[in-house]
Tab-separated table of C-alpha atoms and ligand atoms in Angstrom:
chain	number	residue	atom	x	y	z
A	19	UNK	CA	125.024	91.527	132.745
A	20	UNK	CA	128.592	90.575	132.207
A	21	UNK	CA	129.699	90.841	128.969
A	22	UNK	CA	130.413	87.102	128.615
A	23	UNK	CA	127.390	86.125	130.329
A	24	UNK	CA	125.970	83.847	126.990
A	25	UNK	CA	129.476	82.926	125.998
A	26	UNK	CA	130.198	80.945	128.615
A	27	UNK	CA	126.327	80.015	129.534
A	28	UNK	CA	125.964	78.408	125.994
A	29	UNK	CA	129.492	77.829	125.444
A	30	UNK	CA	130.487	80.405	122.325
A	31	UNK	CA	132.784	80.990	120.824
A	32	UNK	CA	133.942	85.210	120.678
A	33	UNK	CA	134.213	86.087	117.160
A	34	UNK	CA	135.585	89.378	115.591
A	35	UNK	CA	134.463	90.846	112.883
A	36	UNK	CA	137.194	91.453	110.058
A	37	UNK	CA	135.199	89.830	107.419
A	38	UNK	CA	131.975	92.496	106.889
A	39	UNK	CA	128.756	92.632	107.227
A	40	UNK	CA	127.858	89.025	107.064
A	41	UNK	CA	124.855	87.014	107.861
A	42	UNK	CA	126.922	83.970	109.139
A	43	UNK	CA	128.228	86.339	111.971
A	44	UNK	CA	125.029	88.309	112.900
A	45	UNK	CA	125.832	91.007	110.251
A	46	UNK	CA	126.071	94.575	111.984
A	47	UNK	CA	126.750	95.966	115.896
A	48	UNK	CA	124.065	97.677	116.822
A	49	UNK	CA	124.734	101.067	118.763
A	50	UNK	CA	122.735	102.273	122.136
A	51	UNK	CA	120.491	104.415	120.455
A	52	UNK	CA	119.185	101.963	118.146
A	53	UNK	CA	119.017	99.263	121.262
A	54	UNK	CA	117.106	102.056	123.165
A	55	UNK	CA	114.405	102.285	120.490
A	56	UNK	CA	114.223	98.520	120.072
A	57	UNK	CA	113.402	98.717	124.415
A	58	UNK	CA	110.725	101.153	123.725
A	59	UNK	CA	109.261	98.819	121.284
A	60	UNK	CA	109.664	95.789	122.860
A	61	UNK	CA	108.021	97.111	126.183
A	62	UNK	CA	105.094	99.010	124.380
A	63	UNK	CA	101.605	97.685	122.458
A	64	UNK	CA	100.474	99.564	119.280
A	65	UNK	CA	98.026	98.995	116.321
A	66	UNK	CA	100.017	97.290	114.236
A	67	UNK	CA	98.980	98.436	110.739
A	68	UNK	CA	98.938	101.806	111.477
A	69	UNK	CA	102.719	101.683	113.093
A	70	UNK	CA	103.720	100.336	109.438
A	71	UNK	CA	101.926	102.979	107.890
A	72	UNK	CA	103.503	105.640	109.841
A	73	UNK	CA	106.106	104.194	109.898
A	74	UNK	CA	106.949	103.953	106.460
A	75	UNK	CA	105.716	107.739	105.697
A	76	UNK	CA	107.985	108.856	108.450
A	77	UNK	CA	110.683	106.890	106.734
A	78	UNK	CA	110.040	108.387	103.112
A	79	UNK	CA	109.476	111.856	104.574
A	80	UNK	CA	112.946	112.130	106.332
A	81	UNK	CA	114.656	110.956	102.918
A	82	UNK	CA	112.321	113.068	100.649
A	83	UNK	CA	112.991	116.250	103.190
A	84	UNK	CA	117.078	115.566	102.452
A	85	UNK	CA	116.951	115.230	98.960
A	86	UNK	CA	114.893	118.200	98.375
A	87	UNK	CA	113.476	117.537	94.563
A	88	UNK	CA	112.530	114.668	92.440
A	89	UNK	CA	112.381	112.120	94.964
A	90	UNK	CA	111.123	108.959	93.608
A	91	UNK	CA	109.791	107.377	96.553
A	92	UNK	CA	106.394	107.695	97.446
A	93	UNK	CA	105.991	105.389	100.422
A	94	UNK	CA	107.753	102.620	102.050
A	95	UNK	CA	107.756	99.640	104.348
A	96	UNK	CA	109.723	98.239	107.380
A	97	UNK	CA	110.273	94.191	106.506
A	98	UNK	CA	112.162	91.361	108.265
A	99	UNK	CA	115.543	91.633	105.465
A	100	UNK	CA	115.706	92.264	102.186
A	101	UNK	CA	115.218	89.033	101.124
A	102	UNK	CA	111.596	88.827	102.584
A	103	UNK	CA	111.161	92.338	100.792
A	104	UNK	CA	112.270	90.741	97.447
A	105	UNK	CA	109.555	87.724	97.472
A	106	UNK	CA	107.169	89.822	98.828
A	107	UNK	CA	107.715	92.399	95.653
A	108	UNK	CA	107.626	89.127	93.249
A	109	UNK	CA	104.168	88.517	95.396
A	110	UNK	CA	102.885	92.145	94.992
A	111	UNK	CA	103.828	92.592	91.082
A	112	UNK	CA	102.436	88.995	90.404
A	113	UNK	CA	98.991	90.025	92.394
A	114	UNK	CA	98.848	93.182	90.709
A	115	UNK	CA	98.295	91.448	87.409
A	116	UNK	CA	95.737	88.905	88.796
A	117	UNK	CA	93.089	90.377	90.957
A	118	UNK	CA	91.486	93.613	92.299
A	119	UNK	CA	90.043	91.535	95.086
A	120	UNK	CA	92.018	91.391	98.131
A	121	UNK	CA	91.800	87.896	99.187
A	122	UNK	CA	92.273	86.514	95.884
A	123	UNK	CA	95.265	89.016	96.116
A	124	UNK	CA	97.051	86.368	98.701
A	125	UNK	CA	96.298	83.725	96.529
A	126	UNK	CA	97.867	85.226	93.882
A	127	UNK	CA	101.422	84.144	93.910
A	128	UNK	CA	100.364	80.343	94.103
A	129	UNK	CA	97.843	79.649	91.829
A	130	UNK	CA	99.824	78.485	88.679
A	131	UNK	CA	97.430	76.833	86.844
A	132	UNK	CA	95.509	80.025	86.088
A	133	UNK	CA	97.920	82.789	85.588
A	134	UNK	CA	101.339	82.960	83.667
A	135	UNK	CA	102.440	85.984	84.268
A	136	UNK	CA	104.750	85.842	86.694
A	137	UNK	CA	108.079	85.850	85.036
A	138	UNK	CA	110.738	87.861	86.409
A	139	UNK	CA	113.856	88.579	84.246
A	140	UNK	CA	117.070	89.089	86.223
A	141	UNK	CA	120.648	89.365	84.156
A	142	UNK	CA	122.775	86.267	84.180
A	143	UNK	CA	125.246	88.134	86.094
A	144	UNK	CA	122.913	89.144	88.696
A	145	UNK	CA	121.355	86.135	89.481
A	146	UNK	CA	124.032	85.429	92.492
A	147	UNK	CA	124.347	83.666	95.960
A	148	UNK	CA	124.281	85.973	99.080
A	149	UNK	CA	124.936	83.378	101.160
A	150	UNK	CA	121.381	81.865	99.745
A	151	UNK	CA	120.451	82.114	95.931
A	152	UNK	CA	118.230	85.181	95.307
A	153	UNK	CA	116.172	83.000	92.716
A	154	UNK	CA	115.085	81.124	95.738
A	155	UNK	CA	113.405	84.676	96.855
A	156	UNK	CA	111.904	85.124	93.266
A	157	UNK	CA	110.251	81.638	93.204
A	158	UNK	CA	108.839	82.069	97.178
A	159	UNK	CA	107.076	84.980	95.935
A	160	UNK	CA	105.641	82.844	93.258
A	161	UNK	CA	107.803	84.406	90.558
A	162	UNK	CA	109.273	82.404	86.958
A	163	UNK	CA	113.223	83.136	87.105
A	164	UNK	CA	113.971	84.440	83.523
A	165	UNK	CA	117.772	85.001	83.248
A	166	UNK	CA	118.634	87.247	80.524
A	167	UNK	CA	121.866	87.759	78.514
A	168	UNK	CA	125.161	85.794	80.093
A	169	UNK	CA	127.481	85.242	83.000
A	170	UNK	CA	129.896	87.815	81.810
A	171	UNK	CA	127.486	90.788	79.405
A	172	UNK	CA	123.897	91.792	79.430
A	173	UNK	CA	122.609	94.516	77.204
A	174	UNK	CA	119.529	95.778	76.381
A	175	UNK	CA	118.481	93.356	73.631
A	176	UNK	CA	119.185	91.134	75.843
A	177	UNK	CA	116.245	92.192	78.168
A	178	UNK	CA	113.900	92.730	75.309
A	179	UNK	CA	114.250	89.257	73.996
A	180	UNK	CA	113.233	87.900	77.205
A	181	UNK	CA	110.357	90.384	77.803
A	182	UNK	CA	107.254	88.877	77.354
A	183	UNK	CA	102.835	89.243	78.098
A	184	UNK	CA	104.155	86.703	81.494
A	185	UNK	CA	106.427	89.352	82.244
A	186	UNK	CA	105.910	90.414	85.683
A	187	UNK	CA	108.908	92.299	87.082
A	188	UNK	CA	112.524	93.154	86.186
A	189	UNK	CA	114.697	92.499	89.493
A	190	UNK	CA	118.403	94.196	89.439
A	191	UNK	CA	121.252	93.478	91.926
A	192	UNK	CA	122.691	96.519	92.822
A	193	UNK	CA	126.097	94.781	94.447
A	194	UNK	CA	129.810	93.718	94.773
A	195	UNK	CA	128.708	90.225	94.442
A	196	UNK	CA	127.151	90.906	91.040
A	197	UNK	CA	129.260	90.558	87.266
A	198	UNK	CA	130.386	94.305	87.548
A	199	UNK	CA	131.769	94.574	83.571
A	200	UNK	CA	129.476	94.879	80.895
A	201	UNK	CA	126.225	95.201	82.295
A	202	UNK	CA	123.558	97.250	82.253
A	203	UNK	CA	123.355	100.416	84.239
A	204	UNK	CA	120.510	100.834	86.707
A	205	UNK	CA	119.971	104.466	84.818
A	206	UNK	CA	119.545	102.215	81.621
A	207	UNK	CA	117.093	99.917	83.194
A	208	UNK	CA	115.156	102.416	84.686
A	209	UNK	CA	114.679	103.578	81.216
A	210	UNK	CA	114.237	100.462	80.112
A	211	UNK	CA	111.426	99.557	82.097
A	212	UNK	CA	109.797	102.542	82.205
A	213	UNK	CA	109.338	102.626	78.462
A	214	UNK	CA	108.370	98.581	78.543
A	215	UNK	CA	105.824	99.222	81.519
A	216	UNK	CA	107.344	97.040	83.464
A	217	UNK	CA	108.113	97.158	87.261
A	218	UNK	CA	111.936	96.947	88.105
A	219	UNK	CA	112.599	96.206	91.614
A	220	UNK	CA	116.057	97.058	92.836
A	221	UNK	CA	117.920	94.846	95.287
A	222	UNK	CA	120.513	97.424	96.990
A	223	UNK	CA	120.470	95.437	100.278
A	224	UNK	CA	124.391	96.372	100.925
A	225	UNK	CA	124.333	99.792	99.848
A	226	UNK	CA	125.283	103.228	101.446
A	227	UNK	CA	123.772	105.883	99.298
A	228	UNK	CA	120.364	105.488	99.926
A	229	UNK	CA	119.737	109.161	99.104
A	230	UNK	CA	120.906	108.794	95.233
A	231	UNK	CA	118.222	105.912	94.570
A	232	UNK	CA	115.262	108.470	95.320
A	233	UNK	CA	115.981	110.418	92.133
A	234	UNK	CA	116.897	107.268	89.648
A	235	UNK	CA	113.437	106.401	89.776
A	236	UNK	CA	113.025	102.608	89.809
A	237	UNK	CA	109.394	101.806	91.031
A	238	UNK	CA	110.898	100.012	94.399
A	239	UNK	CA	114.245	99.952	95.934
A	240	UNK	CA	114.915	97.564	98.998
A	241	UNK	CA	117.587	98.604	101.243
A	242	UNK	CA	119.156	96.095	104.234
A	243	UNK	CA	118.750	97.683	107.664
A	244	UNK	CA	121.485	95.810	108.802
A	245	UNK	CA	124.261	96.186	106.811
A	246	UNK	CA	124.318	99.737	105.276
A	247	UNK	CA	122.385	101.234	108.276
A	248	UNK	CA	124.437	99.393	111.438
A	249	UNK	CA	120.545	98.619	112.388
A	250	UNK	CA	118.693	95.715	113.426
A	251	UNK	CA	118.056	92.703	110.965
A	252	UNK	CA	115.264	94.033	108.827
A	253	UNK	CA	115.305	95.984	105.363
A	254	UNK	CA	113.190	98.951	103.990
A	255	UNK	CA	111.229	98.760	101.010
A	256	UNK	CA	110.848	102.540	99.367
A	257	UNK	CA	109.212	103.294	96.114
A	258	UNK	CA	105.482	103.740	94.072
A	259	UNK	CA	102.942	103.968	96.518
A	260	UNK	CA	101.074	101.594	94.678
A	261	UNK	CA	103.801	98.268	95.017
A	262	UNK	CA	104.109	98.952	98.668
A	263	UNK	CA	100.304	99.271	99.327
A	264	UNK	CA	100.300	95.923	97.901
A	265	UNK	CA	103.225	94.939	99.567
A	266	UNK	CA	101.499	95.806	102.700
A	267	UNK	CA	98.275	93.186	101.672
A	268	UNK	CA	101.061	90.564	100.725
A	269	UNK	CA	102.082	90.968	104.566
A	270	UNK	CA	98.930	89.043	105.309
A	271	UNK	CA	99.371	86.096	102.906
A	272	UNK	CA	103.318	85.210	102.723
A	273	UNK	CA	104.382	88.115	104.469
A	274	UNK	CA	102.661	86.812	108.168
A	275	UNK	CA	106.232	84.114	107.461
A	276	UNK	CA	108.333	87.184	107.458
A	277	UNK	CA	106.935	89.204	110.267
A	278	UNK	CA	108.562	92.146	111.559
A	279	UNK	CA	108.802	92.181	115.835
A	280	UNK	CA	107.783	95.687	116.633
A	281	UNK	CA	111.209	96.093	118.395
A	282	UNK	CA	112.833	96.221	115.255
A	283	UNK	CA	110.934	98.940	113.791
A	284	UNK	CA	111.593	101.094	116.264
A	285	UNK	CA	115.578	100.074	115.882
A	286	UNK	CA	115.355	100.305	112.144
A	287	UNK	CA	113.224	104.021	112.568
A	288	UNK	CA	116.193	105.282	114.754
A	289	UNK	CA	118.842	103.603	112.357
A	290	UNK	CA	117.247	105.462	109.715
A	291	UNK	CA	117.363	108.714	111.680
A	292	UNK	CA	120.943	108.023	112.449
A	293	UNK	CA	122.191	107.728	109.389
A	294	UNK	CA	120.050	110.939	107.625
A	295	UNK	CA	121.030	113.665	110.875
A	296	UNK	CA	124.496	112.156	110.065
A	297	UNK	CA	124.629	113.411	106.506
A	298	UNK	CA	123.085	116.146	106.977
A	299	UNK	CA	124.845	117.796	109.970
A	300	UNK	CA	128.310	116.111	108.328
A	301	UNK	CA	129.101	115.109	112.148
A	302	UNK	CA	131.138	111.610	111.323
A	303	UNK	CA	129.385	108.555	113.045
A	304	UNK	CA	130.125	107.038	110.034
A	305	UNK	CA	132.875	105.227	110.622
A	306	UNK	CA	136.360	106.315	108.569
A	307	UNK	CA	137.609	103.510	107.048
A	308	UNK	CA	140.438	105.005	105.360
A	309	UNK	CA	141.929	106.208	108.863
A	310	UNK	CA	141.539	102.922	110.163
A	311	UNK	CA	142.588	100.921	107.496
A	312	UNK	CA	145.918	102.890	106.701
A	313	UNK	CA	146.769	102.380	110.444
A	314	UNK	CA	146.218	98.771	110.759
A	315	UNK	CA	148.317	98.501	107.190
A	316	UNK	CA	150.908	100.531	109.042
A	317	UNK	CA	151.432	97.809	112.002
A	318	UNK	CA	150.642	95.099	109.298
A	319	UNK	CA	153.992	95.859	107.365
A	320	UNK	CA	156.224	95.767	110.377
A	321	UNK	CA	155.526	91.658	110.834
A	322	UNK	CA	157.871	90.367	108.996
A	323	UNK	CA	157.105	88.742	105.455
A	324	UNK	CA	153.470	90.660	105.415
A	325	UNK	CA	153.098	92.673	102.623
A	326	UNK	CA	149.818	95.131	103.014
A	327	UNK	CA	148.316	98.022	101.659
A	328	UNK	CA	145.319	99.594	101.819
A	329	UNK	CA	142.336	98.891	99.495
A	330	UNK	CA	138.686	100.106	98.482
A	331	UNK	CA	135.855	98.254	97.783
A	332	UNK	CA	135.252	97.639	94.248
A	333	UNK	CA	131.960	99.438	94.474
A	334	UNK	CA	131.591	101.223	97.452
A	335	UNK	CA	133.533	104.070	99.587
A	336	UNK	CA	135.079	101.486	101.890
A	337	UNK	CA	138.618	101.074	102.643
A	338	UNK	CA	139.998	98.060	103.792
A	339	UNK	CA	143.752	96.432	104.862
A	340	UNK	CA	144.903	93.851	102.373
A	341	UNK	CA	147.946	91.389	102.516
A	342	UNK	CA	149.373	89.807	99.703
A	343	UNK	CA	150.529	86.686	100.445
A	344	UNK	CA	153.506	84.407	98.561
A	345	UNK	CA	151.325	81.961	97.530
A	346	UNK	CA	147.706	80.592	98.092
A	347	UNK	CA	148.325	78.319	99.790
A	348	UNK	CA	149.677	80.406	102.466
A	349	UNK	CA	146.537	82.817	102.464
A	350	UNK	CA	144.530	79.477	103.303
A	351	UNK	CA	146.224	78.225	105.976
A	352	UNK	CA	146.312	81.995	107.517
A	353	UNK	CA	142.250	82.030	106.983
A	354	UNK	CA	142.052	78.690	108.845
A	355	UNK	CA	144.377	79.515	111.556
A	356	UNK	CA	142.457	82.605	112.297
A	357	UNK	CA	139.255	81.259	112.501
A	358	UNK	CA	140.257	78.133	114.141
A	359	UNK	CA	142.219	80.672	117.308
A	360	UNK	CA	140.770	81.947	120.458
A	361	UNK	CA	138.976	84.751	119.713
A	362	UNK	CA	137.870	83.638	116.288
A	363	UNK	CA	139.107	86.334	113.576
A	364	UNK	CA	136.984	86.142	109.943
A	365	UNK	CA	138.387	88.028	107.478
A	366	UNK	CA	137.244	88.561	103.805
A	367	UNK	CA	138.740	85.644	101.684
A	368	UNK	CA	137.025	86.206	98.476
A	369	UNK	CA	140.508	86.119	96.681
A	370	UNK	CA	142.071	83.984	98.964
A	371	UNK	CA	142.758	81.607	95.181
A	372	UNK	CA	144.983	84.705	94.310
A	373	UNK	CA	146.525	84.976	97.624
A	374	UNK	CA	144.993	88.071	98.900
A	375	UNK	CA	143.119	87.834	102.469
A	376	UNK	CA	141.412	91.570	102.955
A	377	UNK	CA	140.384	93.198	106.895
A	378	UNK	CA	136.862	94.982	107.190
A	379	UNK	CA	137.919	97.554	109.199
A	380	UNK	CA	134.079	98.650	110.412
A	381	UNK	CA	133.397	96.779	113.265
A	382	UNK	CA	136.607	96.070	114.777
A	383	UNK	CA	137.658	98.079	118.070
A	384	UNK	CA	141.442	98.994	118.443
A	385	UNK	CA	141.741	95.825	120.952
A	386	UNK	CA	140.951	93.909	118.147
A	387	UNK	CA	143.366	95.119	115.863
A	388	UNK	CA	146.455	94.217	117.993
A	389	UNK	CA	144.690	90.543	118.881
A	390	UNK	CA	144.449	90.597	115.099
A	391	UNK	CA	148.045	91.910	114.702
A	392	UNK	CA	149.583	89.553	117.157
A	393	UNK	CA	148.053	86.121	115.597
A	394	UNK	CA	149.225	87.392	112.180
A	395	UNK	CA	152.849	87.417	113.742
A	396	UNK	CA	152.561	84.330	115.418
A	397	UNK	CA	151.377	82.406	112.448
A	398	UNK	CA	153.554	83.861	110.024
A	399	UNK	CA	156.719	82.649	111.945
A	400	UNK	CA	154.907	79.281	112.721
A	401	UNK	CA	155.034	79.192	108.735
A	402	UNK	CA	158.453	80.161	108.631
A	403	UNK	CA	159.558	77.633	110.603
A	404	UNK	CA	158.124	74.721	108.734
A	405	UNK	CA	158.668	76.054	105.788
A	406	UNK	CA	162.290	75.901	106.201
B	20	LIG	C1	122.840	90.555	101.930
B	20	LIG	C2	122.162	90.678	100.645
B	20	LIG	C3	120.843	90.233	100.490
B	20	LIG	C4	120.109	89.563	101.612
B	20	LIG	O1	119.805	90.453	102.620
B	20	LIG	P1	118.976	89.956	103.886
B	20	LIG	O2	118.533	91.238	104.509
B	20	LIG	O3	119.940	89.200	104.729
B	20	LIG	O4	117.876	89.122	103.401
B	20	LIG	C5	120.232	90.394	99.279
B	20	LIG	N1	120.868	90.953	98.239
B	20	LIG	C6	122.130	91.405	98.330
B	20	LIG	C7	122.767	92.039	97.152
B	20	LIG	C8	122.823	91.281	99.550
B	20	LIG	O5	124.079	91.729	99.648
């Protein structure tokens, strides 16, 4: 098939990627090996509870074979993204307190006359927008959003004033797009909620180091398959054997909304794979951002009036090309000339209000960089010269 086959068929637009990994643009590339196990999949039947059974033991064993000792997880499941994973979890935890029955296990999450507790405390600062609110995930589960503590500090007391007999669950954001200064560490809420007997479940949908969350011990961890992994749009839910065997009952009530096409277990399986051999034989598929970045910062400060330097995340081992532009102003009308060109560039404009416009360097070929490279020139002296 050519390669732009669907572009012209429906009419798309080509995009590249300098923004991340970001649902609005399809999130990750996806490499051969992960499309080859998505084919095998697609083009084969199997029993479908025991693939997510096996699946999910297959899953925990590789990580639990890397890390050796005191791995956490006991179990886990393949979902459709983390978000499903997260109302699901609200589901399970809420179910758990309601019913030994099974049925009356599906039920669980909607009944509210009956049952109350189904709060589930999330910091101020972590109650954020990924593009959708999370709370929206906590109520589909059936879950009572119970923010503790305040947009800028949470501590401790601040948890324990909230906790309550409806308390159901503790949900923390593990992410860039969370308050960052003065809240609580996920070692302290692990502590926390072990000694409350309460069951935290830990969104780290964006996340690289899977391995370190098997020793902190949280009861469940959701990971994005997509973004972390370069895999297929699903996430994997690892922890306490006992949340994901109700997580797997859930799948027949709310969960059947949030199937998973056998395809992508097969592509998340092999993602999985992909990134664990990687570590572990220290061959670099990962991607070196720092190489990448301090090139494209190198051709960035030959156009002239682009000042750029090179960047890390503010959580995360990722290094990234930043220009600082005069003014705002100037940053905006670059974002909106990029986008608005032939192909379509995103970048990250979080700070664009400061002025600073930032390149993801992961998914961008070395074509992409000079297309990149070239519009930044072009614009820059269309500035100029109405500016003047
Ligand atoms: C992207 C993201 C999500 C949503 O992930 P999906 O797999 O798209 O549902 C949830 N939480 C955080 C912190 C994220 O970054």
């Amino acid at each position: 098939m050519n390669a732009n086959y669907y572009e012209n068929k429906l009419d798309l637009k080509k995009v590249i990627n300098a923004s991340g990994k970001m649902t609005i643009l399809g999130v990750s590339k996806v490499n051969k090996k992960v499309i080859d196990a998505q084919n095998y999949g697609a083009t084969n039947f199997f029993e479908m509870d025991d693939l997510y059974i096996k699946s999910g033991k297959y899953i925990t064993n590789l990580i639990n074979e890397k890390v050796k000792s005191n791995s956490y997880f006991e179990d886990a499941q393949i979902v459709s993204c983390t978000s499903a994973g997260i109302a699901q979890m609200v589901a399970t935890t809420i179910a758990e307190n309601i019913t030994k029955i099974q049925n009356e296990k599906l039920n669980a999450p909607f009944d509210f006359i009956n049952f109350k507790k189904r709060e589930v405390i999330i910091a101020k600062g972590h109650n954020i927008n990924y593009g959708t609110p999370i709370e929206i995930m906590i109520k589909l589960g059936g879950g009572i959003v119970v923010e503790a503590g305040y947009a800028n500090m949470c501590n401790l007391d601040d948890f324990n004033n909230k906790l309550t007999e409806n308390t159901t669950a503790i949900l923390y954001v593990k992410s860039h797009h969370t308050v960052q200064k003065n809240m609580l560490s996920l070692e302290d809420m692990v502590k926390f909620s072990k000694s409350k007997n309460v069951p935290l479940i830990v969104d780290a949908a964006a996340e690289e180091d899977i391995l370190a969350y098997s020793k902190l011990g949280a009861d469940v961890v959701i990971f994005s398959t997509s973004k972390g992994l370069n895999g297929p749009s699903s996430a994997i839910v690892l922890g306490k054997k006992k949340f994901i065997n109700g997580l797997r009952i859930q799948n027949k009530g709310i969960g059947r909304a949030m199937k998973v096409d056998k395809s992508t277990i097969f592509g998340t399986i092999r993602a999985i794979e992909d990134y664990i051999y990687d570590i572990s034989s220290n061959e670099t598929n990962k991607i070196d951002t720092y190489t990448i970045a301090t090139k494209f910062v190198d051709k960035l400060n030959k156009i002239q009036n682009i000042n750029a330097s090179i960047v890390k995340d503010s959580v995360r081992e990722i290094y990234r090309a930043s220009i600082q532009c005069e003014k705002p102003k100037i940053a905006a009308k670059i974002i909106k000339m990029q986008k608005e060109q032939s192909p379509s560039i995103y970048v990250r404009e979080y700070q664009a209000n400061i002025g600073i416009i930032e390149y993801d360097v992961r998914a961008i070929s070395e074509e992409e960089i000079e297309i990149i490279i070239q519009s930044l020139k072009n614009i820059m002296k269309n500035i100029e010269e109405h500016d003047e």
